[in-house]
Amino acid sequence: MPTALATNVAGKAAQQPAARNWTTEEVEALFALPFNDLLFRAQRVHREHHDANAVQRSTLLSVKTGGCSEDCKYCSQSARHEAKLERESLLELDQVIEAAKAAKARGATRFCMGAAWRGPKDRDLDHVLDMIRSVKALGLETCVTLGLLKEGQAEKLKEAGLDFYNHNLDTAEDFYGTIVSTHTYGDRMDTLEKARGAGMKICCGGIIGMGEARRVRAGLIAQLARMNPPPESVPINHLVTIPGTPMADTPPLDPFEFVRTIACARITMPGSLVRLSAGRHEMSDELQALCFLAGANSIFYGDKLLTTGNAEAERDEALFDRLGLHPV
Ligand code: SAM
Ligand code: DTB
Ligand code: SF4
């Protein structure tokens, strides 16, 4: 049951306001508010809990690219899709350290390493532990996203100094089976429990714009908000349509619906960082400004996400200047 997480991990991360039992219907009611009312509510919550003009910056690095056994329909890295992609085996430690140093020099405070695995083999995990230790030693917050964890792996990650484990629920439980068939929503909840159980902070969000109904978006947000405590970081990704994946031709979502999703995440998870994540490259500055107004206070920063392009760092800096935003 998805609610098991709330029971098993209660009280592990005390700085988060306690979760409340948001239902899908309650979040749907937020979605249905007039746009200005929804944004006003989100701004009010945002200002109660955060510096309204501060935005945190995380940089991503794909440390193992492509050839993944899983069939997630949106993803360029599945071995089952035809996306054009340079596969790459696990990076060398010095390549990771160079990228982390460059991210820090540009102003990122968190470095997130991603691997295209169903989950890490123990031998590969040892190498990732070295990466975590080295990145941590540079004074950056560390985050990894490695897929499903087996017994004992979360504890090893924690011991190596990992601050955040990223593992997205991606959508509502009742829609998940139409997106992925090689693992289940329950598998993902189980990994989140393992990461929490080892005392790590959680980065967990989803993808919007996969052809889902509004009720599905509301279901995802309610599910995330019911986690107790809620994830410290909530990445809200806009689907990046990648040629060769089954989602290449997904019709575009009304951009205001994306802004509404950010606002609902802000209202239901007041203490969390809400990250305006994948998809910024395709967004106008004005749409991004609306997302910040709706309560987004974190971005992926740097010219690349995992396999696709991100908004360029210079463009972000110019946008921060124009909006009077400052990095944290
Ligand atoms: N293999 C691991 C896993 O699935 O958890 C880690 C890497 S996976 C690429 C990390 C996340 O990237 C996914 O859960 C999804 O939220 C996001 N993602 C992947 N492809 C995307 C796309 N085309 N558009 C938006 N987000 C995407
Ligand atoms: C997250 O929620 N989004 C990031 C990170 N966590 C790992 C990944 C976005 C990937 C976008 C598509 C790509 O570049 O392959
Ligand atoms: Fe593999 Fe993760 Fe992509 Fe799914 S989202 S295909 S598990 S890399």
Tab-separated table of C-alpha atoms and ligand atoms in Angstrom:
chain	number	residue	atom	x	y	z
A	1	MET	CA	0.000	0.000	0.000
A	2	PRO	CA	1.349	3.462	-0.834
A	3	THR	CA	0.391	4.716	2.613
A	4	ALA	CA	2.858	2.286	4.243
A	5	LEU	CA	5.616	4.801	3.750
A	6	ALA	CA	3.882	7.267	6.028
A	7	THR	CA	3.671	4.697	8.814
A	8	ASN	CA	7.168	3.302	8.442
A	9	VAL	CA	9.162	6.474	8.213
A	10	ALA	CA	7.282	8.892	10.429
A	11	GLY	CA	9.520	11.336	12.249
A	12	LYS	CA	12.757	10.635	10.331
A	13	ALA	CA	13.337	14.162	9.027
A	14	ALA	CA	12.163	16.524	11.716
A	15	GLN	CA	12.706	19.797	9.830
A	16	GLN	CA	9.800	19.056	7.484
A	17	PRO	CA	6.320	20.172	8.595
A	18	ALA	CA	4.221	17.090	9.300
A	19	ALA	CA	2.377	15.641	6.336
A	20	ARG	CA	-1.366	15.836	6.253
A	21	ASN	CA	-3.553	13.286	4.572
A	22	TRP	CA	-4.225	15.072	1.295
A	23	THR	CA	-6.735	13.223	-0.850
A	24	THR	CA	-6.764	13.275	-4.630
A	25	GLU	CA	-10.150	15.053	-4.456
A	26	GLU	CA	-8.752	17.827	-2.269
A	27	VAL	CA	-5.865	18.401	-4.654
A	28	GLU	CA	-8.276	18.321	-7.602
A	29	ALA	CA	-10.218	21.088	-5.865
A	30	LEU	CA	-7.005	23.148	-5.712
A	31	PHE	CA	-6.407	22.528	-9.418
A	32	ALA	CA	-9.940	23.733	-10.132
A	33	LEU	CA	-9.491	27.123	-8.455
A	34	PRO	CA	-9.372	30.216	-10.663
A	35	PHE	CA	-5.718	30.596	-11.712
A	36	ASN	CA	-5.202	33.847	-9.778
A	37	ASP	CA	-6.680	32.392	-6.583
A	38	LEU	CA	-4.500	29.289	-6.851
A	39	LEU	CA	-1.339	31.345	-7.378
A	40	PHE	CA	-2.260	33.669	-4.511
A	41	ARG	CA	-2.643	30.709	-2.149
A	42	ALA	CA	0.623	29.216	-3.337
A	43	GLN	CA	2.462	32.554	-2.874
A	44	ARG	CA	1.099	32.910	0.630
A	45	VAL	CA	2.328	29.435	1.613
A	46	HIS	CA	5.621	30.042	-0.161
A	47	ARG	CA	6.303	33.284	1.744
A	48	GLU	CA	5.428	31.714	5.098
A	49	HIS	CA	8.057	29.014	4.627
A	50	HIS	CA	10.773	30.316	2.299
A	51	ASP	CA	12.673	33.358	1.124
A	52	ALA	CA	10.347	34.250	-1.779
A	53	ASN	CA	13.194	35.322	-4.075
A	54	ALA	CA	15.706	32.546	-3.414
A	55	VAL	CA	16.261	29.682	-5.837
A	56	GLN	CA	18.486	26.669	-5.160
A	57	ARG	CA	20.527	25.190	-8.034
A	58	SER	CA	21.399	21.518	-8.592
A	59	THR	CA	23.583	20.210	-11.409
A	60	LEU	CA	23.028	16.812	-13.006
A	61	LEU	CA	25.550	14.378	-14.418
A	62	SER	CA	24.741	11.097	-16.121
A	63	VAL	CA	27.371	8.704	-14.729
A	64	LYS	CA	26.066	5.709	-16.691
A	65	THR	CA	24.086	6.334	-19.859
A	66	GLY	CA	21.661	4.169	-21.853
A	67	GLY	CA	21.178	0.432	-22.182
A	68	CYS	CA	18.636	0.271	-19.349
A	69	SER	CA	16.599	-2.930	-18.961
A	70	GLU	CA	13.413	-1.025	-18.012
A	71	ASP	CA	10.707	0.123	-20.448
A	72	CYS	CA	9.680	3.554	-19.090
A	73	LYS	CA	7.909	5.031	-22.114
A	74	TYR	CA	9.250	8.558	-21.698
A	75	CYS	CA	12.909	7.641	-21.343
A	76	SER	CA	15.689	7.855	-23.941
A	77	GLN	CA	17.804	5.393	-21.976
A	78	SER	CA	15.683	2.263	-22.227
A	79	ALA	CA	17.375	-0.440	-24.322
A	80	ARG	CA	13.893	-1.258	-25.656
A	81	HIS	CA	13.400	2.091	-27.418
A	82	GLU	CA	14.935	3.496	-30.585
A	83	ALA	CA	16.145	6.832	-29.227
A	84	LYS	CA	19.452	8.009	-30.698
A	85	LEU	CA	21.842	7.892	-27.792
A	86	GLU	CA	25.546	7.379	-27.147
A	87	ARG	CA	25.653	4.632	-24.550
A	88	GLU	CA	28.318	5.128	-21.911
A	89	SER	CA	29.509	2.758	-19.183
A	90	LEU	CA	30.132	3.953	-15.635
A	91	LEU	CA	32.294	7.110	-15.695
A	92	GLU	CA	35.758	7.254	-14.175
A	93	LEU	CA	36.089	8.984	-10.828
A	94	ASP	CA	38.191	11.876	-12.154
A	95	GLN	CA	35.576	12.667	-14.856
A	96	VAL	CA	32.963	12.997	-12.115
A	97	ILE	CA	35.206	15.152	-9.925
A	98	GLU	CA	35.943	17.502	-12.851
A	99	ALA	CA	32.226	17.918	-13.587
A	100	ALA	CA	31.418	18.501	-9.914
A	101	LYS	CA	34.163	21.119	-9.581
A	102	ALA	CA	32.829	22.932	-12.650
A	103	ALA	CA	29.273	22.818	-11.263
A	104	LYS	CA	30.450	24.265	-7.949
A	105	ALA	CA	32.442	27.009	-9.689
A	106	ARG	CA	29.274	27.984	-11.584
A	107	GLY	CA	27.289	28.230	-8.345
A	108	ALA	CA	25.460	24.904	-7.967
A	109	THR	CA	25.049	23.762	-4.354
A	110	ARG	CA	23.967	20.182	-5.078
A	111	PHE	CA	25.391	17.633	-7.497
A	112	CYS	CA	23.119	14.834	-8.664
A	113	MET	CA	24.529	11.734	-10.340
A	114	GLY	CA	22.166	9.566	-12.383
A	115	ALA	CA	22.568	6.029	-13.691
A	116	ALA	CA	20.426	4.208	-16.256
A	117	TRP	CA	19.910	1.095	-14.185
A	118	ARG	CA	16.930	-0.851	-12.916
A	119	GLY	CA	19.056	-0.792	-9.775
A	120	PRO	CA	22.760	-0.915	-8.877
A	121	LYS	CA	24.790	-4.151	-8.735
A	122	ASP	CA	26.937	-4.256	-5.592
A	123	ARG	CA	30.185	-3.925	-7.591
A	124	ASP	CA	28.910	-0.810	-9.382
A	125	LEU	CA	27.603	0.597	-6.144
A	126	ASP	CA	31.120	0.541	-4.661
A	127	HIS	CA	32.295	2.774	-7.487
A	128	VAL	CA	29.353	5.159	-6.957
A	129	LEU	CA	30.235	5.312	-3.240
A	130	ASP	CA	33.675	6.633	-4.225
A	131	MET	CA	31.980	9.260	-6.395
A	132	ILE	CA	29.785	10.339	-3.488
A	133	ARG	CA	32.755	10.642	-1.100
A	134	SER	CA	34.712	12.715	-3.631
A	135	VAL	CA	31.820	15.067	-4.464
A	136	LYS	CA	30.980	15.508	-0.788
A	137	ALA	CA	34.641	16.404	-0.104
A	138	LEU	CA	34.262	19.345	-2.516
A	139	GLY	CA	31.626	20.823	-0.189
A	140	LEU	CA	28.638	20.059	-2.407
A	141	GLU	CA	25.402	18.413	-1.324
A	142	THR	CA	25.236	14.969	-2.879
A	143	CYS	CA	22.334	13.260	-4.623
A	144	VAL	CA	22.179	10.060	-6.662
A	145	THR	CA	19.452	8.381	-8.682
A	146	LEU	CA	20.300	4.744	-9.299
A	147	GLY	CA	16.912	3.037	-9.517
A	148	LEU	CA	15.598	0.337	-7.179
A	149	LEU	CA	17.677	-0.407	-4.071
A	150	LYS	CA	18.274	-3.829	-2.567
A	151	GLU	CA	18.573	-4.606	1.139
A	152	GLY	CA	21.654	-2.939	2.672
A	153	GLN	CA	22.437	-0.607	-0.256
A	154	ALA	CA	20.752	2.468	1.241
A	155	GLU	CA	22.862	2.130	4.402
A	156	LYS	CA	26.043	2.032	2.300
A	157	LEU	CA	24.989	5.183	0.451
A	158	LYS	CA	24.248	6.962	3.706
A	159	GLU	CA	27.615	5.931	5.169
A	160	ALA	CA	29.418	7.316	2.116
A	161	GLY	CA	27.876	10.720	2.851
A	162	LEU	CA	24.893	10.775	0.528
A	163	ASP	CA	22.483	13.583	1.383
A	164	PHE	CA	19.586	12.866	-1.017
A	165	TYR	CA	18.289	9.801	-2.810
A	166	ASN	CA	16.284	10.727	-5.921
A	167	HIS	CA	13.602	8.263	-6.881
A	168	ASN	CA	10.506	9.641	-8.583
A	169	LEU	CA	7.002	8.239	-8.344
A	170	ASP	CA	6.570	9.895	-11.748
A	171	THR	CA	2.758	9.730	-11.838
A	172	ALA	CA	-0.281	8.503	-9.904
A	173	GLU	CA	-0.435	4.820	-9.026
A	174	ASP	CA	-3.431	4.075	-11.273
A	175	PHE	CA	-1.642	5.517	-14.354
A	176	TYR	CA	1.794	4.013	-13.649
A	177	GLY	CA	1.085	0.704	-15.390
A	178	THR	CA	0.413	2.465	-18.693
A	179	ILE	CA	3.869	4.113	-18.546
A	180	VAL	CA	6.079	1.294	-17.215
A	181	SER	CA	5.589	-2.481	-17.195
A	182	THR	CA	8.969	-3.770	-15.930
A	183	HIS	CA	8.572	-2.626	-12.335
A	184	THR	CA	5.694	-1.462	-10.174
A	185	TYR	CA	4.672	1.565	-8.164
A	186	GLY	CA	5.029	-0.627	-5.083
A	187	ASP	CA	8.669	-1.374	-6.034
A	188	ARG	CA	9.326	2.353	-6.103
A	189	MET	CA	7.619	2.956	-2.755
A	190	ASP	CA	9.732	0.172	-1.291
A	191	THR	CA	12.966	1.873	-2.414
A	192	LEU	CA	11.782	5.186	-0.964
A	193	GLU	CA	11.179	3.434	2.342
A	194	LYS	CA	14.660	1.934	2.255
A	195	ALA	CA	16.242	5.350	1.626
A	196	ARG	CA	14.229	6.938	4.452
A	197	GLY	CA	14.925	4.003	6.726
A	198	ALA	CA	18.671	4.604	6.283
A	199	GLY	CA	18.169	8.238	7.333
A	200	MET	CA	18.591	9.953	3.972
A	201	LYS	CA	16.653	12.888	2.624
A	202	ILE	CA	14.380	12.124	-0.290
A	203	CYS	CA	14.100	13.805	-3.658
A	204	CYS	CA	10.876	12.536	-5.220
A	205	GLY	CA	8.557	13.997	-7.824
A	206	GLY	CA	7.170	13.208	-11.224
A	207	ILE	CA	6.576	14.001	-14.866
A	208	ILE	CA	3.719	16.160	-16.119
A	209	GLY	CA	2.498	16.174	-19.718
A	210	MET	CA	2.518	12.433	-20.479
A	211	GLY	CA	-1.078	12.573	-21.692
A	212	GLU	CA	-2.428	12.075	-18.176
A	213	ALA	CA	-5.727	13.501	-16.933
A	214	ARG	CA	-5.802	16.296	-14.359
A	215	ARG	CA	-7.014	13.754	-11.801
A	216	VAL	CA	-3.782	11.821	-12.340
A	217	ARG	CA	-1.702	14.946	-11.716
A	218	ALA	CA	-3.726	15.558	-8.545
A	219	GLY	CA	-3.215	11.916	-7.514
A	220	LEU	CA	0.561	12.216	-7.879
A	221	ILE	CA	0.727	15.417	-5.819
A	222	ALA	CA	-1.548	13.959	-3.103
A	223	GLN	CA	0.578	10.799	-2.949
A	224	LEU	CA	3.795	12.803	-2.550
A	225	ALA	CA	2.226	15.085	0.067
A	226	ARG	CA	1.009	12.111	2.124
A	227	MET	CA	4.528	10.779	2.565
A	228	ASN	CA	5.428	11.423	6.175
A	229	PRO	CA	7.525	13.473	6.126
A	230	PRO	CA	7.037	14.691	2.555
A	231	PRO	CA	10.092	14.561	0.258
A	232	GLU	CA	12.535	17.363	1.060
A	233	SER	CA	12.911	17.969	-2.690
A	234	VAL	CA	10.084	17.621	-5.188
A	235	PRO	CA	11.196	17.720	-8.832
A	236	ILE	CA	8.331	18.557	-11.170
A	237	ASN	CA	9.479	17.542	-14.645
A	238	HIS	CA	7.717	18.528	-17.840
A	239	LEU	CA	7.876	15.607	-20.268
A	240	VAL	CA	10.718	16.087	-22.753
A	241	THR	CA	9.435	14.395	-25.906
A	242	ILE	CA	12.339	12.351	-27.242
A	243	PRO	CA	12.283	10.933	-30.801
A	244	GLY	CA	12.408	7.139	-30.776
A	245	THR	CA	10.580	6.805	-27.441
A	246	PRO	CA	6.915	5.718	-27.333
A	247	MET	CA	6.068	9.217	-26.035
A	248	ALA	CA	7.712	11.098	-28.897
A	249	ASP	CA	4.406	12.342	-30.282
A	250	THR	CA	2.581	13.145	-27.056
A	251	PRO	CA	0.369	16.224	-27.637
A	252	PRO	CA	1.507	19.330	-25.747
A	253	LEU	CA	0.015	20.187	-22.375
A	254	ASP	CA	-1.573	23.577	-21.665
A	255	PRO	CA	1.351	25.393	-19.971
A	256	PHE	CA	-0.973	26.848	-17.308
A	257	GLU	CA	-1.715	23.287	-16.229
A	258	PHE	CA	1.992	22.839	-15.531
A	259	VAL	CA	2.029	26.039	-13.458
A	260	ARG	CA	-1.023	24.799	-11.570
A	261	THR	CA	0.816	21.561	-10.743
A	262	ILE	CA	3.718	23.541	-9.264
A	263	ALA	CA	1.271	25.619	-7.202
A	264	CYS	CA	-0.437	22.465	-5.875
A	265	ALA	CA	2.942	20.991	-4.912
A	266	ARG	CA	3.834	24.202	-3.075
A	267	ILE	CA	0.543	24.335	-1.141
A	268	THR	CA	0.554	20.667	-0.145
A	269	MET	CA	4.296	20.432	0.643
A	270	PRO	CA	5.027	23.814	2.220
A	271	GLY	CA	8.485	23.026	3.603
A	272	SER	CA	9.879	21.267	0.524
A	273	LEU	CA	12.045	22.600	-2.249
A	274	VAL	CA	9.862	22.392	-5.353
A	275	ARG	CA	12.107	22.038	-8.383
A	276	LEU	CA	11.182	23.349	-11.806
A	277	SER	CA	12.944	20.438	-13.493
A	278	ALA	CA	13.096	18.932	-17.002
A	279	GLY	CA	11.475	20.888	-19.813
A	280	ARG	CA	12.817	24.376	-19.001
A	281	HIS	CA	14.749	24.435	-22.257
A	282	GLU	CA	11.460	24.583	-24.153
A	283	MET	CA	9.827	27.110	-21.778
A	284	SER	CA	9.730	30.862	-22.277
A	285	ASP	CA	11.169	33.131	-19.597
A	286	GLU	CA	7.609	34.268	-18.866
A	287	LEU	CA	6.397	30.714	-18.224
A	288	GLN	CA	9.351	30.047	-15.925
A	289	ALA	CA	8.579	33.299	-14.055
A	290	LEU	CA	5.018	32.036	-13.490
A	291	CYS	CA	6.442	28.781	-12.106
A	292	PHE	CA	8.581	30.748	-9.627
A	293	LEU	CA	5.502	32.786	-8.691
A	294	ALA	CA	3.644	29.507	-8.121
A	295	GLY	CA	6.282	28.463	-5.582
A	296	ALA	CA	9.096	26.736	-7.471
A	297	ASN	CA	12.344	27.498	-5.630
A	298	SER	CA	14.889	25.197	-7.217
A	299	ILE	CA	16.136	24.391	-10.727
A	300	PHE	CA	18.475	22.061	-12.562
A	301	TYR	CA	21.350	24.278	-13.546
A	302	GLY	CA	23.863	23.588	-16.285
A	303	ASP	CA	23.669	23.019	-20.012
A	304	LYS	CA	22.612	19.369	-19.845
A	305	LEU	CA	20.085	17.278	-17.922
A	306	LEU	CA	20.907	13.550	-18.261
A	307	THR	CA	20.722	12.996	-22.020
A	308	THR	CA	18.913	16.126	-23.254
A	309	GLY	CA	19.688	19.839	-23.235
A	310	ASN	CA	18.813	22.173	-20.372
A	311	ALA	CA	18.354	25.953	-20.387
A	312	GLU	CA	21.862	27.424	-20.665
A	313	ALA	CA	23.448	28.711	-17.445
A	314	GLU	CA	23.911	32.200	-19.000
A	315	ARG	CA	20.211	32.380	-19.817
A	316	ASP	CA	19.369	31.399	-16.218
A	317	GLU	CA	21.682	34.039	-14.832
A	318	ALA	CA	20.077	36.688	-17.048
A	319	LEU	CA	16.602	35.535	-15.981
A	320	PHE	CA	17.564	35.660	-12.285
A	321	ASP	CA	18.788	39.238	-12.848
A	322	ARG	CA	15.616	40.295	-14.621
A	323	LEU	CA	13.409	38.797	-11.882
A	324	GLY	CA	15.556	39.852	-8.900
A	325	LEU	CA	16.008	36.229	-7.873
A	326	HIS	CA	19.078	35.199	-5.950
A	327	PRO	CA	20.701	31.782	-5.668
A	328	VAL	CA	21.053	29.952	-2.349
B	1	SAM	N1	17.009	4.730	-13.597
B	1	SAM	C1	16.688	5.497	-12.459
B	1	SAM	C2	15.211	5.604	-12.213
B	1	SAM	O1	14.435	5.345	-13.102
B	1	SAM	O2	14.839	5.991	-11.098
B	1	SAM	C3	17.310	6.878	-12.467
B	1	SAM	C4	17.370	7.672	-13.758
B	1	SAM	S1	15.803	8.168	-14.453
B	1	SAM	C5	16.331	8.829	-15.995
B	1	SAM	C6	15.366	9.561	-13.426
B	1	SAM	C7	14.108	10.330	-13.728
B	1	SAM	O3	14.299	11.154	-14.865
B	1	SAM	C8	12.855	9.573	-14.049
B	1	SAM	O4	12.230	9.040	-12.920
B	1	SAM	C9	12.000	10.670	-14.674
B	1	SAM	O5	11.277	11.378	-13.686
B	1	SAM	C10	13.038	11.602	-15.299
B	1	SAM	N2	12.958	11.564	-16.769
B	1	SAM	C11	13.506	10.635	-17.577
B	1	SAM	N3	13.208	10.889	-18.874
B	1	SAM	C12	12.454	12.008	-18.884
B	1	SAM	C13	11.827	12.764	-19.922
B	1	SAM	N4	11.908	12.398	-21.198
B	1	SAM	N5	11.129	13.862	-19.579
B	1	SAM	C14	11.036	14.232	-18.273
B	1	SAM	N6	11.600	13.558	-17.265
B	1	SAM	C15	12.284	12.457	-17.549
B	2	DTB	C1	14.516	14.426	-12.019
B	2	DTB	O1	13.406	14.477	-11.447
B	2	DTB	N1	14.732	14.853	-13.258
B	2	DTB	C2	16.102	14.629	-13.650
B	2	DTB	C3	16.719	13.993	-12.359
B	2	DTB	N2	15.607	13.917	-11.484
B	2	DTB	C4	17.457	12.737	-12.459
B	2	DTB	C5	16.245	13.892	-14.931
B	2	DTB	C6	15.548	14.561	-16.100
B	2	DTB	C7	15.832	13.798	-17.342
B	2	DTB	C8	15.294	14.466	-18.559
B	2	DTB	C9	15.526	13.701	-19.810
B	2	DTB	C10	16.962	13.412	-20.126
B	2	DTB	O2	17.816	14.352	-20.108
B	2	DTB	O3	17.263	12.262	-20.434
B	3	SF4	FE1	15.826	3.011	-16.947
B	3	SF4	FE2	15.337	4.990	-15.200
B	3	SF4	FE3	15.022	5.389	-17.875
B	3	SF4	FE4	13.310	3.831	-16.567
B	3	SF4	S1	13.637	6.036	-16.220
B	3	SF4	S2	14.292	3.356	-18.562
B	3	SF4	S3	14.623	2.853	-15.052
B	3	SF4	S4	16.912	4.958	-16.799
